[in-house]
PDB file of C-alpha atoms and ligand atoms in Angstrom:
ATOM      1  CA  UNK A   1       0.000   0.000   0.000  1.00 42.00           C
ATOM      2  CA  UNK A   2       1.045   3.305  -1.125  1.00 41.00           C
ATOM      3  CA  UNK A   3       1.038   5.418   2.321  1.00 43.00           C
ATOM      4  CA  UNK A   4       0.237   9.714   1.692  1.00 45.00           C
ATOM      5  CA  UNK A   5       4.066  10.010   2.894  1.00 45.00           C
ATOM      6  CA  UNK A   6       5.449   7.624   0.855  1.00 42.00           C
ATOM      7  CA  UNK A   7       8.150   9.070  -1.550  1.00 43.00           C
ATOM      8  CA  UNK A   8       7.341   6.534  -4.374  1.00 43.00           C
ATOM      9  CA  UNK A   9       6.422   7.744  -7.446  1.00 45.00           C
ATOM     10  CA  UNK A  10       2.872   7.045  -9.254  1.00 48.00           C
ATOM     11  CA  UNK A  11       5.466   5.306 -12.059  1.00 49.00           C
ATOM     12  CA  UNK A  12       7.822   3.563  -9.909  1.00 50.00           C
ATOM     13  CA  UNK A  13       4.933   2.080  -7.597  1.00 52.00           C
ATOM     14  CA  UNK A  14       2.924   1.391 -11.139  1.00 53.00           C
ATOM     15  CA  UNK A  15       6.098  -0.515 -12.212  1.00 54.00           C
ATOM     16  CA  UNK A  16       6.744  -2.472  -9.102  1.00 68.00           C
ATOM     17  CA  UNK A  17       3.224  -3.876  -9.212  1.00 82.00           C
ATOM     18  CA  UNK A  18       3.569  -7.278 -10.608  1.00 84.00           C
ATOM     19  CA  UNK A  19       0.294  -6.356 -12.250  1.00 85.00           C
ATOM     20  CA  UNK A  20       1.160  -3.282 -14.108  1.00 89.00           C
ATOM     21  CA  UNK A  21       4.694  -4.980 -14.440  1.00 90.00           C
ATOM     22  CA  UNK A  22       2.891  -7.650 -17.244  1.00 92.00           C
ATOM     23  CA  UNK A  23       1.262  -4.497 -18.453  1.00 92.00           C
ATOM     24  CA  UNK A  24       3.859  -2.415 -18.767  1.00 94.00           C
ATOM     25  CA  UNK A  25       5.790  -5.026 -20.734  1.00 94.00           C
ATOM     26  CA  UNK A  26       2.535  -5.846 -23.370  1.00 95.00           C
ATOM     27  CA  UNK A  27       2.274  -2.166 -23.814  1.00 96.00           C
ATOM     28  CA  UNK A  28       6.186  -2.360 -24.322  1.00 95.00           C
ATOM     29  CA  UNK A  29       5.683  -5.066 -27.436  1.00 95.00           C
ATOM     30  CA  UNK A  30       2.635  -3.640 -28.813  1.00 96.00           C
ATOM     31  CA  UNK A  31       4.592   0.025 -28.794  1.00 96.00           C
ATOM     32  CA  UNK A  32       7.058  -2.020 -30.431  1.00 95.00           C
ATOM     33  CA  UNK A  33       5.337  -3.683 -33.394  1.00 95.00           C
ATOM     34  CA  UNK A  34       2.926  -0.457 -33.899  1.00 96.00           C
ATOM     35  CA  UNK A  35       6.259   1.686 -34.019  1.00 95.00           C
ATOM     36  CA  UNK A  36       8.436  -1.293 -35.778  1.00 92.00           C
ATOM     37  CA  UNK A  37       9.226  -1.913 -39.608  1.00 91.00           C
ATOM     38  CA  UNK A  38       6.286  -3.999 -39.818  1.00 89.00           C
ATOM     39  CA  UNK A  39       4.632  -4.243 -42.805  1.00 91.00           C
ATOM     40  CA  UNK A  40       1.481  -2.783 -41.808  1.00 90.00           C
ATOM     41  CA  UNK A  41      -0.916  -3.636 -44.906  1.00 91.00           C
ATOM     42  CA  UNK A  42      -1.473  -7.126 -43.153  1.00 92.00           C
ATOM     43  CA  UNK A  43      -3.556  -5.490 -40.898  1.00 93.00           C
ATOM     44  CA  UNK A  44      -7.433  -4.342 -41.105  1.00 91.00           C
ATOM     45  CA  UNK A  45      -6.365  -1.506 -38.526  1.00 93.00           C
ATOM     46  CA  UNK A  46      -2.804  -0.115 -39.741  1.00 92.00           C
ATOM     47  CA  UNK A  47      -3.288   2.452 -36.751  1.00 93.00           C
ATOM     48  CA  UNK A  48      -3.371   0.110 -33.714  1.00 95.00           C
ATOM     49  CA  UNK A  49      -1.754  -3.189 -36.338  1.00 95.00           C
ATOM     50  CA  UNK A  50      -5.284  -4.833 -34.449  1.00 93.00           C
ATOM     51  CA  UNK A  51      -4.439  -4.265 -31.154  1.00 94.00           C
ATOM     52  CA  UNK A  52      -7.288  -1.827 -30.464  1.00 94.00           C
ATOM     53  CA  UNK A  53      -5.457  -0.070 -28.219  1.00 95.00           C
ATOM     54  CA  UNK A  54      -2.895   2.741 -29.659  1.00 96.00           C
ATOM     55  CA  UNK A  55       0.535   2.510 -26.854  1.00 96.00           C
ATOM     56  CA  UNK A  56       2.513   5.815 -26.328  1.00 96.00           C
ATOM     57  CA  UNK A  57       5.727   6.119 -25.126  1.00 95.00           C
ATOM     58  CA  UNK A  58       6.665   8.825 -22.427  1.00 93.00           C
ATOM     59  CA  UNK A  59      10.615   8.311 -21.025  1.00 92.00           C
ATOM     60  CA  UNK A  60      10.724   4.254 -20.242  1.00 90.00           C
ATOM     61  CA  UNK A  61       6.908   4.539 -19.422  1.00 94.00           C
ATOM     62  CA  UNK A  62       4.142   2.975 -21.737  1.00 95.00           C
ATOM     63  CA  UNK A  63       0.356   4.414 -21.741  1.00 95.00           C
ATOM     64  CA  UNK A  64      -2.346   3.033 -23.895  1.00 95.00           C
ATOM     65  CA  UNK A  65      -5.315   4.135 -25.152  1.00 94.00           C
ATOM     66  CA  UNK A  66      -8.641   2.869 -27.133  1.00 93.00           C
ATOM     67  CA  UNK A  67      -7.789   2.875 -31.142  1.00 94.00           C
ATOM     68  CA  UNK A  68     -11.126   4.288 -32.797  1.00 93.00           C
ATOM     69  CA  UNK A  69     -11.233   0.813 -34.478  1.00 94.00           C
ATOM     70  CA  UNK A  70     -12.639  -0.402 -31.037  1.00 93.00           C
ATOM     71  CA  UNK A  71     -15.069   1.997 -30.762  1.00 88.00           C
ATOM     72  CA  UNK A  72     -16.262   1.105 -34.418  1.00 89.00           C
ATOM     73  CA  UNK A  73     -16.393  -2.149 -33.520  1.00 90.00           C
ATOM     74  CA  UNK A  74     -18.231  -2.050 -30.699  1.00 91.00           C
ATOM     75  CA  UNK A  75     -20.959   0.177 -32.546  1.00 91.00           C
ATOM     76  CA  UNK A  76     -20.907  -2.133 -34.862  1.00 90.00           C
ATOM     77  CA  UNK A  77     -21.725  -5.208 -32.125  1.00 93.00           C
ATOM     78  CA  UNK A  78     -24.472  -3.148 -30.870  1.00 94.00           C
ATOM     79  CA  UNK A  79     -25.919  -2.183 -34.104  1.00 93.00           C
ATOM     80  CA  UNK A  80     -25.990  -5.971 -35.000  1.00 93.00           C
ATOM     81  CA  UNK A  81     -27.871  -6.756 -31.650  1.00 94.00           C
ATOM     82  CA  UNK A  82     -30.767  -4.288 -32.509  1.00 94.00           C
ATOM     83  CA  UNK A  83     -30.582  -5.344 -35.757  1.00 93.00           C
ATOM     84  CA  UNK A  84     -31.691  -8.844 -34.392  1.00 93.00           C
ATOM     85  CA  UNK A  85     -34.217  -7.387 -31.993  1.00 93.00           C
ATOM     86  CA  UNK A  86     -36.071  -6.214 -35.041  1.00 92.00           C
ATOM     87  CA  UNK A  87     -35.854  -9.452 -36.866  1.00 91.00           C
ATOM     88  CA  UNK A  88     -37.171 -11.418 -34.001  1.00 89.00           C
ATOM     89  CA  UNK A  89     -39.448  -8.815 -33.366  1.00 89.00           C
ATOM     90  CA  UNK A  90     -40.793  -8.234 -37.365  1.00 89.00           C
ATOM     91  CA  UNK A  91     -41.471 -11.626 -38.299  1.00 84.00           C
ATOM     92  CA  UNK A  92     -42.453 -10.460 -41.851  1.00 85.00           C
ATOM     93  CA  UNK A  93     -39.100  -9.073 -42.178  1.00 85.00           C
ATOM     94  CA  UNK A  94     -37.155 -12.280 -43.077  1.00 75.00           C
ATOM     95  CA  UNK A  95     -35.270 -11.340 -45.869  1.00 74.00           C
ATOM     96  CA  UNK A  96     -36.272 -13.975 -49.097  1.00 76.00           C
ATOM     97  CA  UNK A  97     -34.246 -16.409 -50.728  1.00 80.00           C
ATOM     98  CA  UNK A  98     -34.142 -14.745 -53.921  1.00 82.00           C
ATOM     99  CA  UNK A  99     -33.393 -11.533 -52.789  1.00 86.00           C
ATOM    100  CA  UNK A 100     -30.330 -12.437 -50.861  1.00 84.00           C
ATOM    101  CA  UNK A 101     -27.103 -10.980 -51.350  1.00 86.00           C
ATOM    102  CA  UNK A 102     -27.812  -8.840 -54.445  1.00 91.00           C
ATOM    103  CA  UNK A 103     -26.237  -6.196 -55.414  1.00 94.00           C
ATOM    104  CA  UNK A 104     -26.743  -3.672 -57.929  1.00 96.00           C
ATOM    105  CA  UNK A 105     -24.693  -5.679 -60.742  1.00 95.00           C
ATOM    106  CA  UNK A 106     -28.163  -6.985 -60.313  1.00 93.00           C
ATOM    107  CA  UNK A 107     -30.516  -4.699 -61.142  1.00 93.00           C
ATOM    108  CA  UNK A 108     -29.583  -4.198 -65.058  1.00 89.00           C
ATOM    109  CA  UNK A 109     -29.083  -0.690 -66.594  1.00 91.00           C
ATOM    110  CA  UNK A 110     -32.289  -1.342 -68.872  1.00 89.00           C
ATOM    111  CA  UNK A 111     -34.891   1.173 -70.500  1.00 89.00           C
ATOM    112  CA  UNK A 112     -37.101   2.644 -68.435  1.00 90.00           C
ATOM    113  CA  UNK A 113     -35.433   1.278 -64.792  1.00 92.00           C
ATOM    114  CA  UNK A 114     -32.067   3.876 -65.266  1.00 94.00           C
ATOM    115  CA  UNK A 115     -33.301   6.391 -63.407  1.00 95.00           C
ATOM    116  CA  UNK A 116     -35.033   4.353 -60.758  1.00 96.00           C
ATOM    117  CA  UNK A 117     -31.358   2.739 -60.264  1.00 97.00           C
ATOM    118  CA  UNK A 118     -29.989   6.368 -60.314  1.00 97.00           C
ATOM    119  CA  UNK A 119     -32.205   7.111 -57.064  1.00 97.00           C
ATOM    120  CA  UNK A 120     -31.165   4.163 -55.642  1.00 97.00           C
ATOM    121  CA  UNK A 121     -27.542   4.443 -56.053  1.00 97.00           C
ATOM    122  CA  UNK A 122     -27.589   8.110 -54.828  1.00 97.00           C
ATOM    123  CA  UNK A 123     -29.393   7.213 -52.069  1.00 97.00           C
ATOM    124  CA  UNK A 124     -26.962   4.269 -51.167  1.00 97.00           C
ATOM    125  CA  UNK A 125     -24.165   6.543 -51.360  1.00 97.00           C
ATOM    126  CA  UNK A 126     -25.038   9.707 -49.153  1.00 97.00           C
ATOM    127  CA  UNK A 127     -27.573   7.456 -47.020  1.00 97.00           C
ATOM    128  CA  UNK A 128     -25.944   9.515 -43.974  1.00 95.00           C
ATOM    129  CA  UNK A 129     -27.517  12.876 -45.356  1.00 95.00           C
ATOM    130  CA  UNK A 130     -30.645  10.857 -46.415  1.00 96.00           C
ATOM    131  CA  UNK A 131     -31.062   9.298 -42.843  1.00 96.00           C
ATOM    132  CA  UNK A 132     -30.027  12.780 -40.545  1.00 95.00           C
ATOM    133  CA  UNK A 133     -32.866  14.247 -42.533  1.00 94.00           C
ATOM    134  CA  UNK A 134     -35.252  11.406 -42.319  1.00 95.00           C
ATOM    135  CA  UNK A 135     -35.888  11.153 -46.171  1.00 96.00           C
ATOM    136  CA  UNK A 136     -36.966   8.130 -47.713  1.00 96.00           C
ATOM    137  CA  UNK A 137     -37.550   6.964 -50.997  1.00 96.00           C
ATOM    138  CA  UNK A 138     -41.283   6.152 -52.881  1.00 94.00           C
ATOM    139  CA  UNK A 139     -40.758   3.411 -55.984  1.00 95.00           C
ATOM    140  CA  UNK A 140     -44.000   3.169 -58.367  1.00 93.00           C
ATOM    141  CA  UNK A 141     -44.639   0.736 -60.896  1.00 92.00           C
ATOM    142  CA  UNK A 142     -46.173  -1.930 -61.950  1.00 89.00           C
ATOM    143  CA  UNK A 143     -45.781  -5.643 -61.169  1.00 87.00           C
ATOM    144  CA  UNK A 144     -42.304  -7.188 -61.996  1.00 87.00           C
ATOM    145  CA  UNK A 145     -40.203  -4.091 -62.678  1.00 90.00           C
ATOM    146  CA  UNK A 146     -38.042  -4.443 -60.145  1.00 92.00           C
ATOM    147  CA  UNK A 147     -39.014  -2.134 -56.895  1.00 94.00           C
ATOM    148  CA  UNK A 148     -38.826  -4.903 -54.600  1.00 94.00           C
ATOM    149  CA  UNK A 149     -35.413  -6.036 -55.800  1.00 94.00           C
ATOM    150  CA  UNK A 150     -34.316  -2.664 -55.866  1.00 95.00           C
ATOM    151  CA  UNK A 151     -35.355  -1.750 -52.415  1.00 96.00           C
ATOM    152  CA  UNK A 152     -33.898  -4.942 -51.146  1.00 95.00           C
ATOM    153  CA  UNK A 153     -30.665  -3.445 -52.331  1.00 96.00           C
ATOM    154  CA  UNK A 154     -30.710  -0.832 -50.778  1.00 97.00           C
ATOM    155  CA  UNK A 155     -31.479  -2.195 -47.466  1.00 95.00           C
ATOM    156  CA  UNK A 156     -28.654  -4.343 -47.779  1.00 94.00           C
ATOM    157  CA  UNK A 157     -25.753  -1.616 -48.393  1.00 95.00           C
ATOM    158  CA  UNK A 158     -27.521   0.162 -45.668  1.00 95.00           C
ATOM    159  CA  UNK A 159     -27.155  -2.665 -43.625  1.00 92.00           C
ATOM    160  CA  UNK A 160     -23.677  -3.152 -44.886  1.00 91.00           C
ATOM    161  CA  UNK A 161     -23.223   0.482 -43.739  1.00 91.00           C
ATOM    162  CA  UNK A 162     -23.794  -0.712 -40.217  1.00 91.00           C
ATOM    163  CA  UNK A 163     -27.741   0.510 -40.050  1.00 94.00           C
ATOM    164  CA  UNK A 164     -30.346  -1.320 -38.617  1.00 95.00           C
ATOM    165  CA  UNK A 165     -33.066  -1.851 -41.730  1.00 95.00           C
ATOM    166  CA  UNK A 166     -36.607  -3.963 -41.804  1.00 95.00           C
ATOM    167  CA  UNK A 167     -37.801  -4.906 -45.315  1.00 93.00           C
ATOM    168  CA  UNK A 168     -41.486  -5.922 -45.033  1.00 93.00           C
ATOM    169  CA  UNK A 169     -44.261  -6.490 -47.493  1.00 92.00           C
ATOM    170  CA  UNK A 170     -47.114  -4.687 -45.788  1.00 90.00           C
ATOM    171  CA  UNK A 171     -49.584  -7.479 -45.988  1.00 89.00           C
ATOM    172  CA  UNK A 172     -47.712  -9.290 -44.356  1.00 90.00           C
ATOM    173  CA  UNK A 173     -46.503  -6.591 -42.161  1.00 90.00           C
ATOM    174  CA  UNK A 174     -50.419  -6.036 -40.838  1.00 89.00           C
ATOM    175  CA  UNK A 175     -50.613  -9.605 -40.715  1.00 88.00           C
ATOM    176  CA  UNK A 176     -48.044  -9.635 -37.751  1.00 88.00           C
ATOM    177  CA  UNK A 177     -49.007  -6.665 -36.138  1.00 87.00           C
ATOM    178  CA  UNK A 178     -52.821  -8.447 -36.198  1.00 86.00           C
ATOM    179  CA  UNK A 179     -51.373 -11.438 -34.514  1.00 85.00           C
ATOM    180  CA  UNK A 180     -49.593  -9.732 -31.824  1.00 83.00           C
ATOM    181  CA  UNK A 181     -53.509  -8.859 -30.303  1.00 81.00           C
ATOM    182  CA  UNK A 182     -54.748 -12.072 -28.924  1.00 77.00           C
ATOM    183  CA  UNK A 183     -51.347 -13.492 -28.579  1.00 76.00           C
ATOM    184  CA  UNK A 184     -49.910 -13.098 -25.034  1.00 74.00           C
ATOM    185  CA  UNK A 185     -46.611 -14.124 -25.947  1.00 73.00           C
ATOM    186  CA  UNK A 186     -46.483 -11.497 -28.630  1.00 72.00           C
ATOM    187  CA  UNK A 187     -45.766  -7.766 -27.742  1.00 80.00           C
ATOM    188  CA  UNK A 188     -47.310  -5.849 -30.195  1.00 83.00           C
ATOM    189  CA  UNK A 189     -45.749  -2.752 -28.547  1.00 84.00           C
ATOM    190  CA  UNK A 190     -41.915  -4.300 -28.943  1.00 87.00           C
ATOM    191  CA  UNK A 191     -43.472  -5.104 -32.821  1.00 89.00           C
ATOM    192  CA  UNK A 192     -44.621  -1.114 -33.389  1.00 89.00           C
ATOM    193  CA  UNK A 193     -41.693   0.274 -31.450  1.00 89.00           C
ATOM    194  CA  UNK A 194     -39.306  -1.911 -33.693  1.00 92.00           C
ATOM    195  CA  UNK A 195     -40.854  -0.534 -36.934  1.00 93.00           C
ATOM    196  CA  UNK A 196     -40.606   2.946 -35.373  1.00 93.00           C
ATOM    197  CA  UNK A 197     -36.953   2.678 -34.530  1.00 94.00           C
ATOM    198  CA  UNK A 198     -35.400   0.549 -37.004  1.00 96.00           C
ATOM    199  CA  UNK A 199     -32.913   2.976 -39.095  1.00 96.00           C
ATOM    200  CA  UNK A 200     -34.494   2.128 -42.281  1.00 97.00           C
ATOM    201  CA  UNK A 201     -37.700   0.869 -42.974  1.00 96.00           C
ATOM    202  CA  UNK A 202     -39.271  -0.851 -46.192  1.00 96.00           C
ATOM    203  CA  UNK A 203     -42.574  -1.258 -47.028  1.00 93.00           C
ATOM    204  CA  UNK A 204     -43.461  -3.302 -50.047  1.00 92.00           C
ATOM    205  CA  UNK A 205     -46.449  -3.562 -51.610  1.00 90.00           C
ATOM    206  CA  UNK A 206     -48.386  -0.816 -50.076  1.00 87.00           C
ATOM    207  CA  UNK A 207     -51.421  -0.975 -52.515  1.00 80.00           C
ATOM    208  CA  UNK A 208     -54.395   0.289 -51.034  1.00 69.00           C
ATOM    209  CA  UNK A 209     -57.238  -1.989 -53.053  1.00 73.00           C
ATOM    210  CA  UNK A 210     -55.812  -4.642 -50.823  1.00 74.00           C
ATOM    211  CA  UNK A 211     -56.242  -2.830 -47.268  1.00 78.00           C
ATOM    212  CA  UNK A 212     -58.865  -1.819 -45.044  1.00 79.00           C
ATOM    213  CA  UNK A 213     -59.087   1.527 -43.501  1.00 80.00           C
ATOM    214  CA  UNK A 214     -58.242  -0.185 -40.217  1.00 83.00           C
ATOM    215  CA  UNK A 215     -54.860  -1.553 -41.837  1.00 84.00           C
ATOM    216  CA  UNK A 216     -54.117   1.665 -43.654  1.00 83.00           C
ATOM    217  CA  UNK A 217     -54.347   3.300 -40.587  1.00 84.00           C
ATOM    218  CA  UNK A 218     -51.776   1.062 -38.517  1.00 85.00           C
ATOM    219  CA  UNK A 219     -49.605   1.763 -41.063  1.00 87.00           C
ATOM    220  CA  UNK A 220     -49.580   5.423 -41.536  1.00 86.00           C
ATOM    221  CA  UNK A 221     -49.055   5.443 -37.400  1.00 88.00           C
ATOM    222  CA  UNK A 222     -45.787   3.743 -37.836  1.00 91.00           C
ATOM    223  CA  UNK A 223     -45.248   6.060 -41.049  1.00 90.00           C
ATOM    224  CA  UNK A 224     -46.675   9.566 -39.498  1.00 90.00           C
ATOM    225  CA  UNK A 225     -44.574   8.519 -36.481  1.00 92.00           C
ATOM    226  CA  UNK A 226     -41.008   8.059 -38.462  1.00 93.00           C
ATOM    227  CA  UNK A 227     -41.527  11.145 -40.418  1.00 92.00           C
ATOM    228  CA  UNK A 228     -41.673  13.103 -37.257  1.00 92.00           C
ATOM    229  CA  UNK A 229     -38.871  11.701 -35.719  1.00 94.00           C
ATOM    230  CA  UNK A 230     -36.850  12.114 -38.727  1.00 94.00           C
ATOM    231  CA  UNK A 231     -36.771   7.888 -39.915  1.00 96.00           C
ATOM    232  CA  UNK A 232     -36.754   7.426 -43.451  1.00 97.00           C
ATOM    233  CA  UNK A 233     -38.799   4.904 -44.654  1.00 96.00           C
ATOM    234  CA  UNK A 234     -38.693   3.654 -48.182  1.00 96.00           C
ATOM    235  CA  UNK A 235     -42.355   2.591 -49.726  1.00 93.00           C
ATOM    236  CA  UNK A 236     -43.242   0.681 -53.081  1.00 94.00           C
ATOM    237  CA  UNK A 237     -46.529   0.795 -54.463  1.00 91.00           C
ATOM    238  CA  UNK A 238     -47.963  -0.750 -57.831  1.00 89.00           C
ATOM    239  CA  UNK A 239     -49.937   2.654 -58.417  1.00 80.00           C
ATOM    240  CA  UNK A 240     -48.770   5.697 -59.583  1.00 76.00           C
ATOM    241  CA  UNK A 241     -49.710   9.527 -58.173  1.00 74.00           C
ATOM    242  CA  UNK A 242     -52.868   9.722 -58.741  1.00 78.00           C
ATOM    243  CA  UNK A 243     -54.032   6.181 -58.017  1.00 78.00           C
ATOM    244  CA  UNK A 244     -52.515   6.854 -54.210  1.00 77.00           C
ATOM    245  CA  UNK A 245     -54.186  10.157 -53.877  1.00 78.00           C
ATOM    246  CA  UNK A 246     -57.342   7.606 -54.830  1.00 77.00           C
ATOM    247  CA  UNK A 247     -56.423   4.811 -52.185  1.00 74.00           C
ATOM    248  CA  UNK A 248     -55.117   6.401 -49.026  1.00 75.00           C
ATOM    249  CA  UNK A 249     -56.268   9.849 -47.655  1.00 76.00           C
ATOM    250  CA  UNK A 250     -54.629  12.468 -49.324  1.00 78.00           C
ATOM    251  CA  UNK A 251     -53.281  13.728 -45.878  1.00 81.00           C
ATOM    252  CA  UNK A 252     -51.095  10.934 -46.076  1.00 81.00           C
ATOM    253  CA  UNK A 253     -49.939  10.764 -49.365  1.00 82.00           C
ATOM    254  CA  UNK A 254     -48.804  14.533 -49.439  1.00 84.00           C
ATOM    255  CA  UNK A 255     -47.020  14.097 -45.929  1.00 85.00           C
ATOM    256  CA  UNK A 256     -45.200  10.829 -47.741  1.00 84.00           C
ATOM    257  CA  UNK A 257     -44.151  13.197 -50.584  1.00 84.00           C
ATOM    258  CA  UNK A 258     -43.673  15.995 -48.246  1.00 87.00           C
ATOM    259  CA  UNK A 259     -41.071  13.668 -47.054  1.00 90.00           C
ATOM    260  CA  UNK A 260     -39.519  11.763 -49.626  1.00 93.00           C
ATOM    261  CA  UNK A 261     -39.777  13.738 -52.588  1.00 91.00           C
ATOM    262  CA  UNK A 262     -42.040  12.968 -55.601  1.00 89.00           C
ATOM    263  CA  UNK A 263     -42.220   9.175 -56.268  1.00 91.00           C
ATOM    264  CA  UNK A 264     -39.841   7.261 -58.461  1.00 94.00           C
ATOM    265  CA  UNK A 265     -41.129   5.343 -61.528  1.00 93.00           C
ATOM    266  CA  UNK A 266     -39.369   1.945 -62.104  1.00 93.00           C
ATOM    267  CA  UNK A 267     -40.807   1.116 -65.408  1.00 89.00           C
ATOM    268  CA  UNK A 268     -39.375  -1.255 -68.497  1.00 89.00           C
ATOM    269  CA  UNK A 269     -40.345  -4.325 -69.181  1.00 86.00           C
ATOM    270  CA  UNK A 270     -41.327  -6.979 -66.327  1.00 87.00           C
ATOM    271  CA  UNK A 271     -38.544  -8.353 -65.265  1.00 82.00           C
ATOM    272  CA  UNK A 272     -40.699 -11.722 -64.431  1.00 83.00           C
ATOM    273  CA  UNK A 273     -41.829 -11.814 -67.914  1.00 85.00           C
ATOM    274  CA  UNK A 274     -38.187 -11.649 -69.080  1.00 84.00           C
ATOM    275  CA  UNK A 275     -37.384 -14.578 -66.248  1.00 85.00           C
ATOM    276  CA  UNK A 276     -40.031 -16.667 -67.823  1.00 89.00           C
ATOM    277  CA  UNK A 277     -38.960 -16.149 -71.315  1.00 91.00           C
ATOM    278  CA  UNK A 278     -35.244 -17.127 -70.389  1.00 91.00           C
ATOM    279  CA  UNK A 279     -36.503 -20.007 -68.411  1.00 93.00           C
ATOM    280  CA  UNK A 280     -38.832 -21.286 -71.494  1.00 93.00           C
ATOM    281  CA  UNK A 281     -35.864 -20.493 -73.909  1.00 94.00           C
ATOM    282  CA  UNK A 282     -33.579 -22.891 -72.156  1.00 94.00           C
ATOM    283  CA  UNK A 283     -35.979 -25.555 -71.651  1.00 95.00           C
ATOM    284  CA  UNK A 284     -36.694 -25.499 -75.433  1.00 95.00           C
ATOM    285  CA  UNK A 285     -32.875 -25.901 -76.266  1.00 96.00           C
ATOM    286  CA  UNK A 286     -32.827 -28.830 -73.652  1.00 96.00           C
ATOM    287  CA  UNK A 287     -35.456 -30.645 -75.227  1.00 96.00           C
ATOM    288  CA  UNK A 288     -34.170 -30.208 -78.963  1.00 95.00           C
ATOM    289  CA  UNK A 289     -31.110 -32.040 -77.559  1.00 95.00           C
ATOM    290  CA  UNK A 290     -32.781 -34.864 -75.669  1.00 95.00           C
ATOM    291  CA  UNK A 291     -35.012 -35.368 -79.014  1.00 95.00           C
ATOM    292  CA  UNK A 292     -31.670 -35.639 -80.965  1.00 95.00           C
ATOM    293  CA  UNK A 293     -30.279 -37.908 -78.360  1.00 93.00           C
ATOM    294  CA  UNK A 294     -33.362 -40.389 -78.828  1.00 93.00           C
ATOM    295  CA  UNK A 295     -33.220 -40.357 -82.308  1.00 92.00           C
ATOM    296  CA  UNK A 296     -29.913 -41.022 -82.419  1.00 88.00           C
ATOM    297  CA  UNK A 297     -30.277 -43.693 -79.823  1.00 83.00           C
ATOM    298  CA  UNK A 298     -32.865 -45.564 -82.142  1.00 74.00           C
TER     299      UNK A 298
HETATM  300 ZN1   ZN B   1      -7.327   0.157 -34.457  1.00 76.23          ZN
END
């Protein structure tokens, strides 16, 4: 113990601790290798050589403190928590099978999709200024142009980005939020407050011919609610402008324009269309070649 008259020094009492001893001499080798020759492009963090702590020298004395890679990191872990809370919490949100891992390599440059991929590649790329602001994006279109494929996309690099992001089709969407009411092991306040949080949500599908008034409404709670809390929230719908003002009150479709700007046409051919014509194309070829294989087998 360190008495108030004792003439030892903070360093030479830190140094004759066996404790800060071992700790004194990791600093020492860390100081080392982050001051060495090392070559430092092995690393992912050239600034701490993936230490996460950053070791200064003062006379034979080592100090160390957090690299920012740490701090990234554990953002990172805690983004990737919440992001789970949502899943678990969003049912609807599982992300499809066919929609996993694209990229935009995916979504072709074609005729009447360009500037649709535009928006979404802008918006991808200053998502920070997007997201501070709360602005989303609206897709229109018809059927099998691509929204959905585009907007999972996006959600991805945002994710990628380290945001929190639920992509839902809002059928299915109400559908949850409906179960959570007679369910006692379902929270439908931990489902709402999930939507309301997440950093980006996605609503597919929002075409009003298939909703009720009561399921419009649930929805424009969660949307009404992001919008004033600055969430951006990214909505596809097959109708265009004036089909929405048709559908859903117009208090709601000016507030969604209001916030995201006027809507985004993803047009061009159907992309499912094109799918099937591929799909009926190679099936053709495979069946000349099994007919010349029997014949030639007779
Ligand atoms: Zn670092």
């Amino acid at each position: 113990m360190i008495t108030q008259n004792s003439k030892s020094s903070t360093s030479q009492s830190m140094t004759s601790n066996p404790i800060n001893k071992v700790k004194q001499l990791r600093y020492k080798q860390i100081w080392e290798l982050q001051n060495g020759e090392v070559d430092k492009s092995q690393f992912v963090c050239q600034l701490c050589c993936d230490k996460e702590i950053v070791v200064s020298k003062a006379g034979d004395k080592f100090t160390a403190e957090d690299c920012k890679c740490r701090q990234e990191k554990e953002i990172k872990a805690k983004k990737e928590q919440e992001q789970k809370k949502y899943e678990q919490n969003i049912k609807s949100a599982e992300i499809r099978e066919e929609f996993k891992a694209k990229t935009f390599k995916d979504f072709k440059w074609l005729e009447g999709k360009k500037e649709a991929k535009l928006a979404a590649m802008d918006y991808v790329e200053n998502f920070d200024f997007y997201k501070e602001r709360g602005i989303g994006l609206t897709f229109i279109g018809k059927c099998g142009r691509g929204k959905t494929l585009l907007s999972h996309i996006i959600g991805q690099e945002a994710i990628n980005k380290g945001y929190t992001v639920i992509n839902t089709v809002a059928k299915e969407f109400y559908e949850d939020i409906k179960a959570t009411y007679n369910n006692p092991s379902k929270n439908t306040e931990d489902l709402v407050s999930s939507a309301k949080l997440v950093d980006l949500l996605i609503i597919d599908n929002l075409n009003a011919e298939r909703f009720g008034s009561d399921e419009i409404d649930k929805l424009f709670i969660i949307i009404n609610h992001r919008i004033e809390n600055k969430k951006p929230t990214i909505i596809n719908s097959t109708g265009d402008l004036d089909y929405l003002n048709k559908k859903l009150a117009p208090d709601h479709v000016s507030r969604l324009i209001g916030k995201n700007g006027e809507p985004i046409k993803v047009g061009g051919i159907d992309m499912r269309v094109k799918q099937g014509e591929l799909i009926t194309d190679l099936r053709n070829k495979n069946i000349a070649k099994l007919k010349r294989k029997l014949s030639d087998a007779k």
